[in-house]
């Protein structure tokens, strides 16, 4: 049987590296390896005692069989995996040499997984391990095909360093992806608009809160040709100054910088507060002028002062309701009437609220309560 030339092998390596950088390309990389070895099936698999260790990137994946693999057959695969742990990393082996032909053919893995996919003779090698879990690459040939020969084994041994690097990169990038998604999810839960801008005020990232604010047709801030802009000319000039100041601060931490401003709506009213600061540098982006982060917050009274004050200041339900009445504009006497208590009781409530909120005057308390909003988006 003819063996692949150098160009074919190099093309396979290119596809393997593409799979390392992009998980969606891993099945394509497995298919490339299947063709390289003229196999019936190829697969990159992680296996271990913990279900979180189980991963498989295979050629021609069958959804029903994949579900069977991660479901009823999982204990058998885990047990087989333990039998392979004694094989050194990079050593090429064949299924029947390790497991025995008859024991393998009697197993559920053979009868319910391998045989239905025409996997009659496998060649594999272990690629990497972490604790009890490990990755391996496996390529199979069908019932009507010749078995793998010494040249096939030699080629797989030569490819081992590349295959090992692929799974190490895939594992590392997978962790980074999870961390990125967790961070984005957390930012989307904030009742703040968070956006990252470059020096030209182009958006490179925006959380859900920022997307909502920027999409408001008559809001105080929006996008024009992909760049952030304030609708009021005076606000636009001030916003540009603050962004330039944040960029200077990223180059010189000792530079003076005023970080915040109020953005006005179409009617001239106060609609948004904006805080601008340097963003953490990202070596991968290679931006010579740096990035800035802008945090946008709507200026509005908290929608549920009772719930907010209970959680933020540890007020009792009665104290929170009394505080909410004061924040709505009622006088102490009016709040006492509304709550059905004597003025002396109202003064006792007010004294406890002052103590818990670290305020001393009713006007100070009302100002605090009107801005007391939990920084989370309602779900």
mmCIF file of C-alpha atoms in Angstrom:
data_model
loop_
_atom_site.group_PDB
_atom_site.id
_atom_site.type_symbol
_atom_site.label_atom_id
_atom_site.label_comp_id
_atom_site.label_asym_id
_atom_site.label_seq_id
_atom_site.Cartn_x
_atom_site.Cartn_y
_atom_site.Cartn_z
ATOM 1 C CA UNK A 1 0.000 0.000 0.000
ATOM 2 C CA UNK A 2 1.345 3.455 -0.969
ATOM 3 C CA UNK A 3 2.320 5.738 1.899
ATOM 4 C CA UNK A 4 1.804 9.509 1.970
ATOM 5 C CA UNK A 5 4.376 11.906 0.572
ATOM 6 C CA UNK A 6 5.890 14.853 2.445
ATOM 7 C CA UNK A 7 3.374 17.406 1.103
ATOM 8 C CA UNK A 8 0.456 15.288 2.297
ATOM 9 C CA UNK A 9 1.984 14.930 5.746
ATOM 10 C CA UNK A 10 2.676 18.682 5.984
ATOM 11 C CA UNK A 11 -0.901 19.468 4.963
ATOM 12 C CA UNK A 12 -2.114 17.170 7.743
ATOM 13 C CA UNK A 13 0.135 18.951 10.256
ATOM 14 C CA UNK A 14 -1.270 22.334 9.176
ATOM 15 C CA UNK A 15 -4.806 21.046 9.757
ATOM 16 C CA UNK A 16 -3.831 19.626 13.137
ATOM 17 C CA UNK A 17 -2.494 23.012 14.250
ATOM 18 C CA UNK A 18 -5.677 24.691 13.007
ATOM 19 C CA UNK A 19 -7.627 22.264 15.181
ATOM 20 C CA UNK A 20 -5.446 23.113 18.160
ATOM 21 C CA UNK A 21 -6.420 26.783 17.861
ATOM 22 C CA UNK A 22 -10.099 26.245 17.026
ATOM 23 C CA UNK A 23 -12.126 23.477 18.666
ATOM 24 C CA UNK A 24 -14.593 23.408 15.763
ATOM 25 C CA UNK A 25 -11.722 22.308 13.498
ATOM 26 C CA UNK A 26 -10.797 19.293 15.628
ATOM 27 C CA UNK A 27 -13.171 16.861 13.841
ATOM 28 C CA UNK A 28 -11.666 18.084 10.550
ATOM 29 C CA UNK A 29 -8.197 17.397 11.957
ATOM 30 C CA UNK A 30 -9.309 13.884 12.916
ATOM 31 C CA UNK A 31 -10.655 13.358 9.389
ATOM 32 C CA UNK A 32 -7.328 14.550 7.958
ATOM 33 C CA UNK A 33 -5.523 11.948 10.064
ATOM 34 C CA UNK A 34 -7.978 9.252 9.000
ATOM 35 C CA UNK A 35 -7.192 9.933 5.342
ATOM 36 C CA UNK A 36 -3.470 10.178 6.046
ATOM 37 C CA UNK A 37 -3.494 6.625 7.429
ATOM 38 C CA UNK A 38 -6.195 5.360 5.040
ATOM 39 C CA UNK A 39 -8.327 4.429 8.032
ATOM 40 C CA UNK A 40 -12.001 3.772 8.620
ATOM 41 C CA UNK A 41 -12.209 6.006 11.705
ATOM 42 C CA UNK A 42 -9.913 8.345 13.667
ATOM 43 C CA UNK A 43 -10.394 10.023 17.010
ATOM 44 C CA UNK A 44 -8.711 12.279 19.559
ATOM 45 C CA UNK A 45 -9.988 11.225 22.975
ATOM 46 C CA UNK A 46 -9.500 12.269 26.575
ATOM 47 C CA UNK A 47 -10.493 9.701 29.155
ATOM 48 C CA UNK A 48 -10.245 9.375 32.906
ATOM 49 C CA UNK A 49 -12.120 8.420 36.084
ATOM 50 C CA UNK A 50 -14.016 11.751 36.193
ATOM 51 C CA UNK A 51 -16.738 12.395 33.545
ATOM 52 C CA UNK A 52 -15.370 15.934 33.200
ATOM 53 C CA UNK A 53 -12.250 14.344 31.700
ATOM 54 C CA UNK A 54 -14.155 12.766 28.799
ATOM 55 C CA UNK A 55 -13.740 14.479 25.433
ATOM 56 C CA UNK A 56 -13.846 13.041 21.920
ATOM 57 C CA UNK A 57 -13.177 14.584 18.499
ATOM 58 C CA UNK A 58 -13.930 11.926 15.905
ATOM 59 C CA UNK A 59 -14.467 11.545 12.180
ATOM 60 C CA UNK A 60 -18.066 11.175 10.979
ATOM 61 C CA UNK A 61 -19.521 11.579 14.484
ATOM 62 C CA UNK A 62 -22.789 9.741 14.998
ATOM 63 C CA UNK A 63 -24.922 11.602 17.557
ATOM 64 C CA UNK A 64 -26.579 8.441 18.861
ATOM 65 C CA UNK A 65 -23.256 6.628 19.215
ATOM 66 C CA UNK A 66 -21.620 9.680 20.811
ATOM 67 C CA UNK A 67 -24.403 9.757 23.384
ATOM 68 C CA UNK A 68 -23.873 6.032 23.956
ATOM 69 C CA UNK A 69 -20.115 6.663 24.341
ATOM 70 C CA UNK A 70 -20.631 9.311 27.041
ATOM 71 C CA UNK A 71 -23.551 7.424 28.596
ATOM 72 C CA UNK A 72 -23.935 3.674 29.082
ATOM 73 C CA UNK A 73 -20.496 2.748 27.740
ATOM 74 C CA UNK A 74 -18.600 5.353 29.762
ATOM 75 C CA UNK A 75 -17.655 2.943 32.610
ATOM 76 C CA UNK A 76 -16.303 0.396 30.090
ATOM 77 C CA UNK A 77 -14.259 3.077 28.334
ATOM 78 C CA UNK A 78 -12.921 4.330 31.661
ATOM 79 C CA UNK A 79 -11.924 0.762 32.613
ATOM 80 C CA UNK A 80 -10.219 0.264 29.246
ATOM 81 C CA UNK A 81 -8.431 3.579 29.731
ATOM 82 C CA UNK A 82 -6.947 2.394 32.993
ATOM 83 C CA UNK A 83 -5.571 -0.649 31.159
ATOM 84 C CA UNK A 84 -3.698 1.696 28.805
ATOM 85 C CA UNK A 85 -2.053 3.809 31.491
ATOM 86 C CA UNK A 86 1.032 1.607 31.615
ATOM 87 C CA UNK A 87 1.914 2.403 27.987
ATOM 88 C CA UNK A 88 4.558 5.171 27.783
ATOM 89 C CA UNK A 89 3.578 8.432 26.109
ATOM 90 C CA UNK A 90 4.420 8.368 22.409
ATOM 91 C CA UNK A 91 4.724 4.577 22.143
ATOM 92 C CA UNK A 92 2.618 3.251 19.271
ATOM 93 C CA UNK A 93 0.492 0.215 20.091
ATOM 94 C CA UNK A 94 -2.271 -1.844 18.510
ATOM 95 C CA UNK A 95 -5.555 -2.682 20.199
ATOM 96 C CA UNK A 96 -5.163 -6.445 20.178
ATOM 97 C CA UNK A 97 -1.593 -6.261 21.514
ATOM 98 C CA UNK A 98 -2.759 -4.555 24.704
ATOM 99 C CA UNK A 99 -6.263 -5.892 25.247
ATOM 100 C CA UNK A 100 -6.158 -9.233 23.441
ATOM 101 C CA UNK A 101 -8.286 -10.051 20.394
ATOM 102 C CA UNK A 102 -10.864 -12.287 22.116
ATOM 103 C CA UNK A 103 -11.392 -10.130 25.254
ATOM 104 C CA UNK A 104 -11.764 -7.089 23.036
ATOM 105 C CA UNK A 105 -14.322 -8.789 20.749
ATOM 106 C CA UNK A 106 -16.361 -9.933 23.766
ATOM 107 C CA UNK A 107 -16.547 -6.420 25.228
ATOM 108 C CA UNK A 108 -19.523 -4.104 24.886
ATOM 109 C CA UNK A 109 -17.148 -1.475 23.479
ATOM 110 C CA UNK A 110 -16.440 -3.730 20.513
ATOM 111 C CA UNK A 111 -20.000 -4.961 20.005
ATOM 112 C CA UNK A 112 -21.826 -1.652 20.510
ATOM 113 C CA UNK A 113 -19.235 0.946 19.470
ATOM 114 C CA UNK A 114 -16.391 -0.370 17.322
ATOM 115 C CA UNK A 115 -18.071 -3.032 15.156
ATOM 116 C CA UNK A 116 -20.989 -0.783 14.049
ATOM 117 C CA UNK A 117 -18.397 1.756 12.814
ATOM 118 C CA UNK A 118 -16.207 -0.805 10.980
ATOM 119 C CA UNK A 119 -13.332 -0.478 13.461
ATOM 120 C CA UNK A 120 -11.614 -3.855 13.102
ATOM 121 C CA UNK A 121 -7.965 -2.989 13.716
ATOM 122 C CA UNK A 122 -6.674 0.001 15.646
ATOM 123 C CA UNK A 123 -3.329 1.740 16.022
ATOM 124 C CA UNK A 124 -2.907 4.374 18.724
ATOM 125 C CA UNK A 125 -0.588 6.265 21.029
ATOM 126 C CA UNK A 126 -1.020 8.099 24.308
ATOM 127 C CA UNK A 127 -0.355 11.833 23.869
ATOM 128 C CA UNK A 128 -0.520 13.592 27.235
ATOM 129 C CA UNK A 129 -1.732 13.017 30.759
ATOM 130 C CA UNK A 130 -2.930 14.983 33.761
ATOM 131 C CA UNK A 131 -3.405 13.026 36.954
ATOM 132 C CA UNK A 132 -5.400 9.890 36.177
ATOM 133 C CA UNK A 133 -6.751 11.317 32.908
ATOM 134 C CA UNK A 134 -4.949 11.189 29.584
ATOM 135 C CA UNK A 135 -5.353 11.964 25.885
ATOM 136 C CA UNK A 136 -4.728 9.478 23.105
ATOM 137 C CA UNK A 137 -5.022 9.390 19.326
ATOM 138 C CA UNK A 138 -6.560 6.317 17.714
ATOM 139 C CA UNK A 139 -6.984 5.400 14.062
ATOM 140 C CA UNK A 140 -8.834 2.281 12.880
ATOM 141 C CA UNK A 141 -9.069 0.224 9.716
ATOM 142 C CA UNK A 142 -12.111 -1.587 8.470
ATOM 143 C CA UNK A 143 -12.818 -5.269 8.088
ATOM 144 C CA UNK A 144 -11.835 -5.369 4.410
ATOM 145 C CA UNK A 145 -8.633 -3.327 4.829
ATOM 146 C CA UNK A 146 -5.065 -4.418 5.458
ATOM 147 C CA UNK A 147 -3.795 -4.034 9.003
ATOM 148 C CA UNK A 148 -1.343 -1.280 9.905
ATOM 149 C CA UNK A 149 2.282 -2.057 9.084
ATOM 150 C CA UNK A 150 5.657 -0.895 10.432
ATOM 151 C CA UNK A 151 5.730 2.139 8.145
ATOM 152 C CA UNK A 152 2.360 3.274 9.511
ATOM 153 C CA UNK A 153 3.664 2.913 13.049
ATOM 154 C CA UNK A 154 6.850 4.796 12.172
ATOM 155 C CA UNK A 155 4.829 7.687 10.713
ATOM 156 C CA UNK A 156 2.636 7.895 13.820
ATOM 157 C CA UNK A 157 5.730 7.964 16.039
ATOM 158 C CA UNK A 158 7.140 10.857 13.974
ATOM 159 C CA UNK A 159 3.854 12.723 14.274
ATOM 160 C CA UNK A 160 3.653 12.177 18.038
ATOM 161 C CA UNK A 161 5.312 15.529 19.018
ATOM 162 C CA UNK A 162 2.819 17.400 16.825
ATOM 163 C CA UNK A 163 -0.157 15.422 18.155
ATOM 164 C CA UNK A 164 0.983 15.994 21.729
ATOM 165 C CA UNK A 165 1.303 19.724 21.111
ATOM 166 C CA UNK A 166 -2.170 19.821 19.582
ATOM 167 C CA UNK A 167 -3.892 18.372 22.644
ATOM 168 C CA UNK A 168 -1.812 20.505 25.022
ATOM 169 C CA UNK A 169 -2.798 23.654 23.126
ATOM 170 C CA UNK A 170 -6.415 22.501 22.918
ATOM 171 C CA UNK A 171 -6.512 21.890 26.664
ATOM 172 C CA UNK A 172 -4.894 25.261 27.427
ATOM 173 C CA UNK A 173 -7.115 27.213 25.019
ATOM 174 C CA UNK A 174 -10.155 25.400 26.393
ATOM 175 C CA UNK A 175 -9.332 26.674 29.897
ATOM 176 C CA UNK A 176 -8.814 30.201 28.584
ATOM 177 C CA UNK A 177 -12.114 30.032 26.701
ATOM 178 C CA UNK A 178 -13.963 28.966 29.845
ATOM 179 C CA UNK A 179 -12.374 31.806 31.811
ATOM 180 C CA UNK A 180 -13.273 34.298 29.059
ATOM 181 C CA UNK A 181 -16.878 33.092 28.899
ATOM 182 C CA UNK A 182 -17.194 33.221 32.683
ATOM 183 C CA UNK A 183 -15.842 36.787 32.714
ATOM 184 C CA UNK A 184 -18.208 37.866 29.942
ATOM 185 C CA UNK A 185 -21.135 36.243 31.727
ATOM 186 C CA UNK A 186 -20.274 38.122 34.907
ATOM 187 C CA UNK A 187 -20.030 41.450 33.051
ATOM 188 C CA UNK A 188 -23.381 40.833 31.370
ATOM 189 C CA UNK A 189 -25.004 40.406 34.795
ATOM 190 C CA UNK A 190 -23.928 43.898 35.873
ATOM 191 C CA UNK A 191 -26.444 46.735 35.699
ATOM 192 C CA UNK A 192 -23.697 48.781 34.080
ATOM 193 C CA UNK A 193 -22.621 49.263 30.512
ATOM 194 C CA UNK A 194 -18.984 48.162 30.116
ATOM 195 C CA UNK A 195 -17.194 48.843 26.825
ATOM 196 C CA UNK A 196 -13.578 48.681 25.645
ATOM 197 C CA UNK A 197 -12.497 51.366 23.141
ATOM 198 C CA UNK A 198 -9.390 52.038 21.117
ATOM 199 C CA UNK A 199 -7.820 55.462 20.621
ATOM 200 C CA UNK A 200 -10.185 56.148 17.705
ATOM 201 C CA UNK A 201 -13.191 55.409 19.971
ATOM 202 C CA UNK A 202 -13.979 52.180 18.118
ATOM 203 C CA UNK A 203 -15.659 49.485 20.214
ATOM 204 C CA UNK A 204 -13.688 46.258 20.594
ATOM 205 C CA UNK A 205 -15.938 44.792 23.315
ATOM 206 C CA UNK A 206 -19.271 45.694 24.905
ATOM 207 C CA UNK A 207 -21.301 43.797 27.479
ATOM 208 C CA UNK A 208 -25.085 43.447 27.281
ATOM 209 C CA UNK A 209 -25.634 46.587 29.358
ATOM 210 C CA UNK A 210 -23.509 48.696 27.002
ATOM 211 C CA UNK A 211 -25.216 47.187 23.939
ATOM 212 C CA UNK A 212 -28.618 48.204 25.342
ATOM 213 C CA UNK A 213 -27.491 51.746 26.152
ATOM 214 C CA UNK A 214 -25.803 52.275 22.786
ATOM 215 C CA UNK A 215 -28.829 50.921 20.912
ATOM 216 C CA UNK A 216 -31.243 53.494 22.392
ATOM 217 C CA UNK A 217 -32.218 55.730 19.419
ATOM 218 C CA UNK A 218 -32.578 58.913 21.501
ATOM 219 C CA UNK A 219 -30.071 58.106 24.243
ATOM 220 C CA UNK A 220 -27.211 60.397 25.232
ATOM 221 C CA UNK A 221 -24.568 58.139 23.688
ATOM 222 C CA UNK A 222 -24.422 55.861 20.668
ATOM 223 C CA UNK A 223 -22.385 54.579 17.732
ATOM 224 C CA UNK A 224 -21.651 56.327 14.459
ATOM 225 C CA UNK A 225 -19.693 54.374 11.832
ATOM 226 C CA UNK A 226 -18.518 52.010 14.559
ATOM 227 C CA UNK A 227 -17.225 54.810 16.819
ATOM 228 C CA UNK A 228 -18.589 55.940 20.146
ATOM 229 C CA UNK A 229 -20.092 59.427 20.203
ATOM 230 C CA UNK A 230 -22.117 61.606 22.564
ATOM 231 C CA UNK A 231 -25.203 63.241 21.068
ATOM 232 C CA UNK A 232 -24.580 66.612 22.730
ATOM 233 C CA UNK A 233 -21.578 68.437 21.127
ATOM 234 C CA UNK A 234 -20.284 69.597 24.512
ATOM 235 C CA UNK A 235 -20.445 66.043 25.856
ATOM 236 C CA UNK A 236 -18.614 64.769 22.780
ATOM 237 C CA UNK A 237 -15.718 67.174 23.345
ATOM 238 C CA UNK A 238 -15.537 66.260 27.022
ATOM 239 C CA UNK A 239 -15.713 62.529 26.256
ATOM 240 C CA UNK A 240 -12.842 62.878 23.779
ATOM 241 C CA UNK A 241 -10.771 64.710 26.417
ATOM 242 C CA UNK A 242 -11.392 62.027 29.027
ATOM 243 C CA UNK A 243 -10.458 59.226 26.623
ATOM 244 C CA UNK A 244 -7.228 61.054 25.696
ATOM 245 C CA UNK A 245 -6.520 61.507 29.405
ATOM 246 C CA UNK A 246 -7.023 57.779 30.062
ATOM 247 C CA UNK A 247 -4.649 56.953 27.212
ATOM 248 C CA UNK A 248 -2.024 59.271 28.679
ATOM 249 C CA UNK A 249 -2.518 57.631 32.071
ATOM 250 C CA UNK A 250 -1.872 54.203 30.518
ATOM 251 C CA UNK A 251 1.542 55.499 29.384
ATOM 252 C CA UNK A 252 2.288 57.586 32.477
ATOM 253 C CA UNK A 253 0.640 56.373 35.716
ATOM 254 C CA UNK A 254 1.554 59.697 37.407
ATOM 255 C CA UNK A 255 -0.395 61.819 34.916
ATOM 256 C CA UNK A 256 -3.403 63.780 36.184
ATOM 257 C CA UNK A 257 -6.692 62.361 34.969
ATOM 258 C CA UNK A 258 -10.328 63.171 35.686
ATOM 259 C CA UNK A 259 -12.186 59.954 35.055
ATOM 260 C CA UNK A 260 -15.905 60.736 35.032
ATOM 261 C CA UNK A 261 -18.586 62.924 33.476
ATOM 262 C CA UNK A 262 -22.342 63.213 33.049
ATOM 263 C CA UNK A 263 -23.823 62.577 29.590
ATOM 264 C CA UNK A 264 -26.978 64.526 28.775
ATOM 265 C CA UNK A 265 -30.020 63.351 26.871
ATOM 266 C CA UNK A 266 -31.770 65.123 24.028
ATOM 267 C CA UNK A 267 -33.765 67.267 26.437
ATOM 268 C CA UNK A 268 -30.618 68.334 28.276
ATOM 269 C CA UNK A 269 -31.429 66.214 31.326
ATOM 270 C CA UNK A 270 -28.881 64.070 33.184
ATOM 271 C CA UNK A 271 -29.189 60.586 31.710
ATOM 272 C CA UNK A 272 -25.892 58.718 32.167
ATOM 273 C CA UNK A 273 -22.768 58.820 34.240
ATOM 274 C CA UNK A 274 -19.596 57.720 32.479
ATOM 275 C CA UNK A 275 -16.319 56.628 34.059
ATOM 276 C CA UNK A 276 -13.328 56.290 31.729
ATOM 277 C CA UNK A 277 -10.103 54.548 32.690
ATOM 278 C CA UNK A 278 -7.191 52.759 31.005
ATOM 279 C CA UNK A 279 -7.913 49.134 30.111
ATOM 280 C CA UNK A 280 -5.465 46.416 31.044
ATOM 281 C CA UNK A 281 -2.990 45.954 28.173
ATOM 282 C CA UNK A 282 -3.332 42.877 25.981
ATOM 283 C CA UNK A 283 -0.013 41.802 24.404
ATOM 284 C CA UNK A 284 -1.900 39.744 21.808
ATOM 285 C CA UNK A 285 -3.655 42.825 20.361
ATOM 286 C CA UNK A 286 -0.455 44.843 19.632
ATOM 287 C CA UNK A 287 -2.271 48.199 19.863
ATOM 288 C CA UNK A 288 0.340 50.980 19.950
ATOM 289 C CA UNK A 289 -2.035 53.565 21.465
ATOM 290 C CA UNK A 290 -3.650 51.383 24.093
ATOM 291 C CA UNK A 291 -7.251 50.780 25.049
ATOM 292 C CA UNK A 292 -9.646 52.455 27.452
ATOM 293 C CA UNK A 293 -12.624 51.109 29.355
ATOM 294 C CA UNK A 294 -15.810 53.106 29.832
ATOM 295 C CA UNK A 295 -18.433 52.236 32.450
ATOM 296 C CA UNK A 296 -21.899 53.677 31.797
ATOM 297 C CA UNK A 297 -24.644 53.900 34.410
ATOM 298 C CA UNK A 298 -28.171 55.198 34.018
ATOM 299 C CA UNK A 299 -29.049 57.957 36.470
ATOM 300 C CA UNK A 300 -32.379 56.852 37.814
ATOM 301 C CA UNK A 301 -33.983 56.078 41.138
ATOM 302 C CA UNK A 302 -33.671 52.467 42.239
ATOM 303 C CA UNK A 303 -36.751 50.564 41.077
ATOM 304 C CA UNK A 304 -37.116 48.541 44.288
ATOM 305 C CA UNK A 305 -35.707 50.522 47.184
ATOM 306 C CA UNK A 306 -37.170 48.140 49.765
ATOM 307 C CA UNK A 307 -35.298 45.110 48.369
ATOM 308 C CA UNK A 308 -32.114 47.100 47.718
ATOM 309 C CA UNK A 309 -31.909 48.656 51.174
ATOM 310 C CA UNK A 310 -32.579 45.316 52.879
ATOM 311 C CA UNK A 311 -29.620 43.752 51.083
ATOM 312 C CA UNK A 312 -27.233 46.719 50.989
ATOM 313 C CA UNK A 313 -27.728 48.026 54.542
ATOM 314 C CA UNK A 314 -29.144 45.005 56.379
ATOM 315 C CA UNK A 315 -32.379 46.833 57.218
ATOM 316 C CA UNK A 316 -35.348 44.963 58.588
ATOM 317 C CA UNK A 317 -38.437 44.771 56.393
ATOM 318 C CA UNK A 318 -40.151 47.465 58.480
ATOM 319 C CA UNK A 319 -37.090 49.738 58.361
ATOM 320 C CA UNK A 320 -36.738 49.197 54.596
ATOM 321 C CA UNK A 321 -40.374 50.158 53.987
ATOM 322 C CA UNK A 322 -39.995 53.250 56.156
ATOM 323 C CA UNK A 323 -36.789 54.213 54.323
ATOM 324 C CA UNK A 324 -38.522 53.717 50.975
ATOM 325 C CA UNK A 325 -41.323 56.061 52.055
ATOM 326 C CA UNK A 326 -38.771 58.751 52.926
ATOM 327 C CA UNK A 327 -36.937 58.238 49.614
ATOM 328 C CA UNK A 328 -40.213 58.718 47.740
ATOM 329 C CA UNK A 329 -40.409 62.273 49.117
ATOM 330 C CA UNK A 330 -42.584 61.896 52.224
ATOM 331 C CA UNK A 331 -41.759 63.835 55.377
ATOM 332 C CA UNK A 332 -41.082 62.004 58.627
ATOM 333 C CA UNK A 333 -44.644 62.693 59.788
ATOM 334 C CA UNK A 334 -46.141 61.595 56.447
ATOM 335 C CA UNK A 335 -44.034 58.427 56.477
ATOM 336 C CA UNK A 336 -45.266 57.649 60.012
ATOM 337 C CA UNK A 337 -48.881 58.040 58.881
ATOM 338 C CA UNK A 338 -48.267 55.927 55.759
ATOM 339 C CA UNK A 339 -46.721 53.161 57.873
ATOM 340 C CA UNK A 340 -49.412 53.434 60.578
ATOM 341 C CA UNK A 341 -46.996 54.171 63.441
ATOM 342 C CA UNK A 342 -46.576 56.939 65.981
ATOM 343 C CA UNK A 343 -44.116 59.744 65.320
ATOM 344 C CA UNK A 344 -41.997 58.517 68.259
ATOM 345 C CA UNK A 345 -41.771 55.065 66.638
ATOM 346 C CA UNK A 346 -40.907 56.701 63.331
ATOM 347 C CA UNK A 347 -38.038 58.580 65.005
ATOM 348 C CA UNK A 348 -36.772 55.278 66.459
ATOM 349 C CA UNK A 349 -36.841 53.697 62.986
ATOM 350 C CA UNK A 350 -35.041 56.708 61.534
ATOM 351 C CA UNK A 351 -32.311 56.560 64.193
ATOM 352 C CA UNK A 352 -31.674 52.866 63.439
ATOM 353 C CA UNK A 353 -31.633 53.576 59.691
ATOM 354 C CA UNK A 354 -29.123 56.422 60.233
ATOM 355 C CA UNK A 355 -26.906 54.033 62.178
ATOM 356 C CA UNK A 356 -27.036 51.246 59.582
ATOM 357 C CA UNK A 357 -26.529 53.556 56.591
ATOM 358 C CA UNK A 358 -23.847 55.664 58.301
ATOM 359 C CA UNK A 359 -25.794 58.883 57.638
ATOM 360 C CA UNK A 360 -26.751 61.738 59.995
ATOM 361 C CA UNK A 361 -29.317 63.833 58.164
ATOM 362 C CA UNK A 362 -32.572 62.938 56.466
ATOM 363 C CA UNK A 363 -31.544 64.725 53.241
ATOM 364 C CA UNK A 364 -28.291 62.752 53.223
ATOM 365 C CA UNK A 365 -30.211 59.523 53.763
ATOM 366 C CA UNK A 366 -32.702 60.250 50.973
ATOM 367 C CA UNK A 367 -29.894 61.044 48.526
ATOM 368 C CA UNK A 368 -28.184 57.763 49.398
ATOM 369 C CA UNK A 369 -31.355 55.686 49.127
ATOM 370 C CA UNK A 370 -32.327 57.125 45.752
ATOM 371 C CA UNK A 371 -29.060 55.877 44.300
ATOM 372 C CA UNK A 372 -29.128 52.556 46.158
ATOM 373 C CA UNK A 373 -29.463 50.095 43.322
ATOM 374 C CA UNK A 374 -27.987 46.603 43.279
ATOM 375 C CA UNK A 375 -25.501 46.473 40.372
ATOM 376 C CA UNK A 376 -27.115 43.387 38.786
ATOM 377 C CA UNK A 377 -29.362 43.086 35.774
ATOM 378 C CA UNK A 378 -32.848 41.735 36.547
ATOM 379 C CA UNK A 379 -33.412 38.265 35.058
#
